[in-house]
mmCIF file of C-alpha atoms in Angstrom:
data_model
loop_
_atom_site.group_PDB
_atom_site.id
_atom_site.type_symbol
_atom_site.label_atom_id
_atom_site.label_comp_id
_atom_site.label_asym_id
_atom_site.label_seq_id
_atom_site.Cartn_x
_atom_site.Cartn_y
_atom_site.Cartn_z
ATOM 1 C CA UNK P 129 -23.283 7.223 41.417
ATOM 2 C CA UNK P 130 -19.151 6.824 41.843
ATOM 3 C CA UNK P 131 -17.065 6.259 39.468
ATOM 4 C CA UNK P 132 -16.289 2.712 39.266
ATOM 5 C CA UNK P 133 -12.271 3.081 39.076
ATOM 6 C CA UNK P 134 -12.291 5.566 42.018
ATOM 7 C CA UNK P 135 -14.724 3.400 44.206
ATOM 8 C CA UNK P 136 -11.986 0.853 44.028
ATOM 9 C CA UNK P 137 -9.195 2.834 44.360
ATOM 10 C CA UNK P 138 -10.980 4.125 47.743
ATOM 11 C CA UNK P 139 -11.821 0.967 48.393
ATOM 12 C CA UNK P 140 -8.218 -0.914 48.481
ATOM 13 C CA UNK P 141 -6.913 1.764 49.881
ATOM 14 C CA UNK P 142 -8.645 1.484 52.685
ATOM 15 C CA UNK P 143 -7.816 -2.313 52.305
ATOM 16 C CA UNK P 144 -4.342 -1.308 52.893
ATOM 17 C CA UNK P 145 -4.444 0.493 55.640
ATOM 18 C CA UNK P 146 -6.506 -2.012 57.706
ATOM 19 C CA UNK P 147 -4.225 -4.912 56.725
ATOM 20 C CA UNK P 148 -0.497 -2.974 57.379
ATOM 21 C CA UNK P 149 -2.255 -1.855 60.946
ATOM 22 C CA UNK P 150 -3.362 -5.484 61.824
ATOM 23 C CA UNK P 151 -0.158 -6.711 60.791
ATOM 24 C CA UNK P 152 1.816 -4.861 62.569
ATOM 25 C CA UNK P 153 0.044 -6.269 66.189
ATOM 26 C CA UNK P 154 1.483 -8.716 67.797
ATOM 27 C CA UNK P 155 -1.652 -10.426 69.386
ATOM 28 C CA UNK P 156 -2.818 -10.619 65.546
ATOM 29 C CA UNK P 157 -2.225 -14.088 64.130
ATOM 30 C CA UNK P 158 -4.449 -13.984 61.096
ATOM 31 C CA UNK P 159 -6.565 -11.750 58.618
ATOM 32 C CA UNK P 160 -9.251 -13.249 55.855
ATOM 33 C CA UNK P 161 -10.179 -11.085 53.290
ATOM 34 C CA UNK P 162 -14.038 -12.617 52.258
ATOM 35 C CA UNK P 163 -16.398 -11.723 49.569
ATOM 36 C CA UNK P 164 -15.638 -8.815 47.409
ATOM 37 C CA UNK P 165 -13.024 -7.877 49.890
ATOM 38 C CA UNK P 166 -11.700 -10.967 48.346
ATOM 39 C CA UNK P 167 -12.933 -10.644 45.033
ATOM 40 C CA UNK P 168 -12.530 -6.878 44.374
ATOM 41 C CA UNK P 169 -13.385 -6.786 40.907
ATOM 42 C CA UNK P 170 -17.028 -6.829 41.888
ATOM 43 C CA UNK P 171 -16.236 -4.156 44.068
ATOM 44 C CA UNK P 172 -19.268 -1.268 43.749
ATOM 45 C CA UNK P 173 -19.636 2.166 45.782
ATOM 46 C CA UNK P 174 -22.703 -0.294 47.523
ATOM 47 C CA UNK P 175 -19.480 -2.741 48.385
ATOM 48 C CA UNK P 176 -18.446 -3.271 52.229
ATOM 49 C CA UNK P 177 -15.454 -4.390 53.478
ATOM 50 C CA UNK P 178 -15.681 -8.155 54.559
ATOM 51 C CA UNK P 179 -13.090 -9.270 57.084
ATOM 52 C CA UNK P 180 -11.949 -12.191 59.347
ATOM 53 C CA UNK P 181 -8.965 -11.803 62.220
ATOM 54 C CA UNK P 182 -7.832 -14.113 64.411
ATOM 55 C CA UNK P 183 -5.903 -13.506 67.182
ATOM 56 C CA UNK P 184 -3.340 -15.273 69.869
ATOM 57 C CA UNK P 185 -6.220 -15.943 72.865
ATOM 58 C CA UNK P 186 -9.721 -15.125 73.625
ATOM 59 C CA UNK P 187 -8.580 -12.660 75.453
ATOM 60 C CA UNK P 188 -7.162 -10.591 72.850
ATOM 61 C CA UNK P 189 -10.425 -11.671 70.500
ATOM 62 C CA UNK P 190 -12.396 -9.713 72.962
ATOM 63 C CA UNK P 191 -10.328 -7.089 73.201
ATOM 64 C CA UNK P 192 -10.558 -6.316 69.130
ATOM 65 C CA UNK P 193 -14.458 -6.662 69.697
ATOM 66 C CA UNK P 194 -14.700 -4.386 72.449
ATOM 67 C CA UNK P 195 -11.881 -1.312 71.328
ATOM 68 C CA UNK P 196 -12.089 -0.888 68.262
ATOM 69 C CA UNK P 197 -9.627 1.888 67.971
ATOM 70 C CA UNK P 198 -7.810 -0.322 65.521
ATOM 71 C CA UNK P 199 -9.939 0.520 62.573
ATOM 72 C CA UNK P 200 -8.924 3.132 60.789
ATOM 73 C CA UNK P 201 -10.530 5.852 61.038
ATOM 74 C CA UNK P 202 -12.233 4.443 64.158
ATOM 75 C CA UNK P 203 -13.027 7.645 65.608
ATOM 76 C CA UNK P 204 -15.718 8.296 62.378
ATOM 77 C CA UNK P 205 -17.714 5.350 63.460
ATOM 78 C CA UNK P 206 -21.201 6.155 63.927
ATOM 79 C CA UNK P 207 -21.813 2.588 64.046
ATOM 80 C CA UNK P 208 -20.676 -0.339 65.805
ATOM 81 C CA UNK P 209 -22.879 -3.075 67.016
ATOM 82 C CA UNK P 210 -21.923 -6.707 67.716
ATOM 83 C CA UNK P 211 -23.696 -8.974 66.429
ATOM 84 C CA UNK P 212 -23.454 -12.741 68.365
ATOM 85 C CA UNK P 213 -20.101 -14.096 70.088
ATOM 86 C CA UNK P 214 -17.220 -12.888 67.260
ATOM 87 C CA UNK P 215 -18.942 -10.576 64.673
ATOM 88 C CA UNK P 216 -19.619 -6.765 64.645
ATOM 89 C CA UNK P 217 -21.084 -4.409 61.864
ATOM 90 C CA UNK P 218 -19.803 -0.810 61.275
ATOM 91 C CA UNK P 219 -21.006 1.867 59.986
ATOM 92 C CA UNK P 220 -18.649 5.128 58.972
ATOM 93 C CA UNK P 221 -19.780 8.944 59.143
ATOM 94 C CA UNK P 222 -19.154 8.776 55.120
ATOM 95 C CA UNK P 223 -21.836 5.372 54.710
ATOM 96 C CA UNK P 224 -19.325 2.866 54.550
ATOM 97 C CA UNK P 225 -20.148 -0.394 55.941
ATOM 98 C CA UNK P 226 -17.724 -2.903 57.805
ATOM 99 C CA UNK P 227 -18.879 -6.224 58.307
ATOM 100 C CA UNK P 228 -16.378 -8.657 60.573
ATOM 101 C CA UNK P 229 -15.478 -11.077 63.204
ATOM 102 C CA UNK P 230 -12.910 -11.658 65.414
ATOM 103 C CA UNK P 231 -11.747 -15.230 66.472
ATOM 104 C CA UNK P 232 -9.894 -16.430 69.351
ATOM 105 C CA UNK P 233 -7.195 -19.500 68.908
ATOM 106 C CA UNK P 234 -9.396 -22.811 67.076
ATOM 107 C CA UNK P 235 -12.892 -20.599 66.269
ATOM 108 C CA UNK P 236 -12.047 -20.044 62.613
ATOM 109 C CA UNK P 237 -13.766 -23.259 61.375
ATOM 110 C CA UNK P 238 -16.923 -21.908 63.056
ATOM 111 C CA UNK P 239 -16.721 -19.631 59.607
ATOM 112 C CA UNK P 240 -18.329 -19.787 56.594
ATOM 113 C CA UNK P 241 -16.514 -18.822 53.517
ATOM 114 C CA UNK P 242 -16.914 -18.853 49.850
ATOM 115 C CA UNK P 243 -14.826 -16.216 48.256
ATOM 116 C CA UNK P 244 -11.852 -15.459 50.268
ATOM 117 C CA UNK P 245 -8.257 -14.279 50.820
ATOM 118 C CA UNK P 246 -5.893 -14.673 53.123
ATOM 119 C CA UNK P 247 -3.903 -11.617 53.593
ATOM 120 C CA UNK P 248 -2.037 -12.616 56.646
ATOM 121 C CA UNK P 249 -0.766 -15.628 57.957
ATOM 122 C CA UNK P 250 0.899 -16.175 60.812
ATOM 123 C CA UNK P 251 0.455 -20.127 60.763
ATOM 124 C CA UNK P 252 -2.302 -21.968 60.454
ATOM 125 C CA UNK P 253 -4.752 -20.081 58.565
ATOM 126 C CA UNK P 254 -4.562 -20.599 54.992
ATOM 127 C CA UNK P 255 -5.079 -24.259 55.788
ATOM 128 C CA UNK P 256 -7.702 -23.447 58.343
ATOM 129 C CA UNK P 257 -9.759 -21.122 55.261
ATOM 130 C CA UNK P 258 -9.291 -24.364 52.940
ATOM 131 C CA UNK P 259 -11.291 -26.512 55.186
ATOM 132 C CA UNK P 260 -13.724 -23.820 56.189
ATOM 133 C CA UNK P 261 -14.167 -23.017 52.024
ATOM 134 C CA UNK P 262 -15.160 -26.778 51.710
ATOM 135 C CA UNK P 263 -17.530 -26.919 54.528
ATOM 136 C CA UNK P 264 -21.298 -27.625 53.929
ATOM 137 C CA UNK P 265 -23.261 -24.042 53.193
ATOM 138 C CA UNK P 266 -25.659 -23.328 55.299
ATOM 139 C CA UNK P 267 -28.273 -23.383 52.670
ATOM 140 C CA UNK P 268 -27.262 -26.910 51.716
ATOM 141 C CA UNK P 269 -28.118 -27.966 55.728
ATOM 142 C CA UNK P 270 -31.681 -28.086 55.451
ATOM 143 C CA UNK P 271 -33.151 -30.909 52.664
ATOM 144 C CA UNK P 272 -35.208 -30.031 49.562
ATOM 145 C CA UNK P 273 -38.090 -32.450 50.719
ATOM 146 C CA UNK P 274 -38.011 -30.201 54.007
ATOM 147 C CA UNK P 275 -38.103 -26.952 51.954
ATOM 148 C CA UNK P 276 -41.200 -27.795 50.110
ATOM 149 C CA UNK P 277 -42.611 -28.632 53.274
ATOM 150 C CA UNK P 278 -41.801 -24.980 54.837
ATOM 151 C CA UNK P 279 -42.929 -23.492 51.672
ATOM 152 C CA UNK P 280 -46.235 -24.346 52.368
ATOM 153 C CA UNK P 281 -46.723 -24.557 56.029
ATOM 154 C CA UNK P 282 -45.322 -20.723 55.835
ATOM 155 C CA UNK P 283 -47.704 -20.058 53.064
ATOM 156 C CA UNK P 284 -50.571 -21.362 55.255
ATOM 157 C CA UNK P 285 -49.675 -19.631 58.496
ATOM 158 C CA UNK P 286 -48.887 -16.055 57.367
ATOM 159 C CA UNK P 287 -52.153 -16.059 55.343
ATOM 160 C CA UNK P 288 -53.562 -17.178 58.663
ATOM 161 C CA UNK P 289 -52.110 -14.059 60.290
ATOM 162 C CA UNK P 290 -53.742 -11.943 57.607
ATOM 163 C CA UNK P 291 -56.932 -12.903 58.172
ATOM 164 C CA UNK P 292 -56.907 -12.316 61.330
ATOM 165 C CA UNK P 293 -55.418 -8.933 60.835
ATOM 166 C CA UNK P 294 -51.790 -9.690 62.243
ATOM 167 C CA UNK P 295 -50.171 -7.536 58.392
ATOM 168 C CA UNK P 296 -47.030 -7.797 59.735
ATOM 169 C CA UNK P 297 -46.456 -11.017 60.968
ATOM 170 C CA UNK P 298 -47.987 -12.439 57.918
ATOM 171 C CA UNK P 299 -45.885 -10.120 55.807
ATOM 172 C CA UNK P 300 -42.758 -11.877 57.403
ATOM 173 C CA UNK P 301 -44.031 -15.571 56.718
ATOM 174 C CA UNK P 302 -44.979 -15.128 53.399
ATOM 175 C CA UNK P 303 -42.171 -12.277 52.048
ATOM 176 C CA UNK P 304 -39.292 -13.576 54.442
ATOM 177 C CA UNK P 305 -39.491 -17.309 55.297
ATOM 178 C CA UNK P 306 -41.758 -18.360 52.718
ATOM 179 C CA UNK P 307 -39.974 -17.087 50.002
ATOM 180 C CA UNK P 308 -36.688 -18.279 51.302
ATOM 181 C CA UNK P 309 -37.641 -21.658 51.143
ATOM 182 C CA UNK P 310 -38.989 -21.035 47.716
ATOM 183 C CA UNK P 311 -35.233 -19.914 46.671
ATOM 184 C CA UNK P 312 -33.849 -22.814 47.918
ATOM 185 C CA UNK P 313 -35.985 -24.718 46.346
ATOM 186 C CA UNK P 314 -35.892 -23.567 42.587
ATOM 187 C CA UNK P 315 -32.036 -23.213 43.197
ATOM 188 C CA UNK P 316 -31.852 -26.980 43.990
ATOM 189 C CA UNK P 317 -34.807 -28.845 42.011
ATOM 190 C CA UNK P 318 -35.208 -27.005 38.777
ATOM 191 C CA UNK P 319 -32.567 -27.573 36.015
ATOM 192 C CA UNK P 320 -31.187 -24.362 35.654
ATOM 193 C CA UNK P 321 -31.656 -22.929 38.743
ATOM 194 C CA UNK P 322 -28.358 -23.365 40.235
ATOM 195 C CA UNK P 323 -25.437 -21.491 38.754
ATOM 196 C CA UNK P 324 -21.892 -20.633 40.072
ATOM 197 C CA UNK P 325 -22.863 -17.529 39.795
ATOM 198 C CA UNK P 326 -24.592 -17.213 42.779
ATOM 199 C CA UNK P 327 -24.098 -16.736 46.273
ATOM 200 C CA UNK P 328 -24.250 -20.223 47.971
ATOM 201 C CA UNK P 329 -24.075 -18.655 51.620
ATOM 202 C CA UNK P 330 -27.449 -16.435 50.945
ATOM 203 C CA UNK P 331 -30.450 -17.637 48.573
ATOM 204 C CA UNK P 332 -31.138 -13.525 48.026
ATOM 205 C CA UNK P 333 -27.929 -12.642 46.793
ATOM 206 C CA UNK P 334 -27.172 -12.371 43.002
ATOM 207 C CA UNK P 335 -30.933 -13.410 41.775
ATOM 208 C CA UNK P 336 -31.461 -10.608 39.995
ATOM 209 C CA UNK P 337 -28.037 -11.201 37.358
ATOM 210 C CA UNK P 338 -28.774 -14.832 37.362
ATOM 211 C CA UNK P 339 -32.257 -15.665 36.626
ATOM 212 C CA UNK P 340 -33.662 -11.523 36.237
ATOM 213 C CA UNK P 341 -37.375 -12.562 35.135
ATOM 214 C CA UNK P 342 -37.979 -14.923 37.673
ATOM 215 C CA UNK P 343 -36.557 -12.357 40.051
ATOM 216 C CA UNK P 344 -38.988 -9.690 38.547
ATOM 217 C CA UNK P 345 -42.160 -11.787 38.717
ATOM 218 C CA UNK P 346 -41.143 -12.395 42.562
ATOM 219 C CA UNK P 347 -40.401 -9.039 43.555
ATOM 220 C CA UNK P 348 -43.754 -7.928 41.411
ATOM 221 C CA UNK P 349 -45.351 -10.751 43.675
ATOM 222 C CA UNK P 350 -44.018 -9.452 46.956
ATOM 223 C CA UNK P 351 -45.493 -5.745 46.092
ATOM 224 C CA UNK P 352 -48.736 -7.717 46.777
ATOM 225 C CA UNK P 353 -50.686 -7.874 49.935
ATOM 226 C CA UNK P 354 -49.888 -11.308 52.122
ATOM 227 C CA UNK P 355 -52.433 -13.190 51.086
ATOM 228 C CA UNK P 356 -52.138 -12.391 47.056
ATOM 229 C CA UNK P 357 -48.436 -12.163 47.625
ATOM 230 C CA UNK P 358 -48.509 -16.232 49.159
ATOM 231 C CA UNK P 359 -50.958 -17.223 46.181
ATOM 232 C CA UNK P 360 -48.508 -15.706 43.268
ATOM 233 C CA UNK P 361 -45.517 -17.193 45.185
ATOM 234 C CA UNK P 362 -47.447 -20.682 44.794
ATOM 235 C CA UNK P 363 -48.261 -19.373 41.531
ATOM 236 C CA UNK P 364 -44.504 -19.535 40.373
ATOM 237 C CA UNK P 365 -43.661 -22.596 42.219
ATOM 238 C CA UNK P 366 -46.505 -24.397 39.390
ATOM 239 C CA UNK P 367 -45.143 -22.128 36.464
ATOM 240 C CA UNK P 368 -41.217 -22.122 37.098
ATOM 241 C CA UNK P 369 -40.666 -25.898 37.424
ATOM 242 C CA UNK P 370 -40.573 -26.184 41.293
ATOM 243 C CA UNK P 371 -43.926 -28.505 41.588
ATOM 244 C CA UNK P 372 -42.692 -30.257 38.997
ATOM 245 C CA UNK P 373 -39.901 -31.564 41.088
ATOM 246 C CA UNK P 374 -40.711 -35.370 41.479
ATOM 247 C CA UNK P 375 -40.392 -34.860 45.327
ATOM 248 C CA UNK P 376 -42.930 -31.776 45.411
ATOM 249 C CA UNK P 377 -45.163 -32.851 48.487
ATOM 250 C CA UNK P 378 -48.433 -33.250 46.595
ATOM 251 C CA UNK P 379 -50.775 -33.774 49.540
ATOM 252 C CA UNK P 380 -49.586 -31.232 51.763
ATOM 253 C CA UNK P 381 -50.239 -28.835 49.011
ATOM 254 C CA UNK P 382 -53.645 -29.907 48.629
ATOM 255 C CA UNK P 383 -53.762 -30.023 52.124
ATOM 256 C CA UNK P 384 -53.232 -25.999 52.361
ATOM 257 C CA UNK P 385 -55.035 -25.055 49.255
ATOM 258 C CA UNK P 386 -58.201 -26.697 50.333
ATOM 259 C CA UNK P 387 -57.695 -24.965 53.876
ATOM 260 C CA UNK P 388 -57.069 -21.454 52.473
ATOM 261 C CA UNK P 389 -60.307 -22.058 50.004
ATOM 262 C CA UNK P 390 -57.435 -21.870 46.994
ATOM 263 C CA UNK P 391 -59.102 -24.416 43.822
ATOM 264 C CA UNK P 392 -55.721 -26.469 42.796
ATOM 265 C CA UNK P 393 -57.004 -25.466 39.330
ATOM 266 C CA UNK P 394 -56.379 -21.745 39.862
ATOM 267 C CA UNK P 395 -52.930 -21.644 41.602
ATOM 268 C CA UNK P 396 -52.852 -17.681 41.407
#
């Protein structure tokens, strides 16, 4: 494990070079640091550099997305792949990771953000980012009622596929889709489930820090085969207060249990 102070110095040194390079470009109008790149007290040896770049035109933005020579040490990149119309994920030969997006004028408002720092602002970037940060987060775009129904539906679908022999698809339904809905429910309907330390853009992040016991039980549940994992997730929903929520769809839970042959009085 690398020394934390050395890691943070190297992290900041790379960031300084990035800022200097982008500041020297007349086609760049802004640079916004996000996540741990903005809150550098959180940086450790596994932190990546997250940032947003704004440009003077769509042509300039696309040029920067396709020609990465503007990145420090670009010649040592071993992965450089597009993620959607604006984003890229890059990896250097030393294992350092970048996740960033390049926007044309007006496109910055498409972003989502929690922690951020405006490192370069040639007009309107700070104001735009305050608007971005104030937007409802993706985690809040689905209601608890919908998450509860999706949780049960994904359990049913996953177990059905497992019984058919489609174990990979079953695992995805249970360990990804159902789990995601359960995490969102736990955060929104259980007293004490929400905490400012949790990432409000990603339901999976920092659960081990905030709710270590719950996270450990989830991890053990997910190590099981898809059907036993599904039963364990439902058991954890019961034992950790999710099903005590007054909006919990009791009739839907009963229907799923009956279809799968899981008794109501034996959740695990």
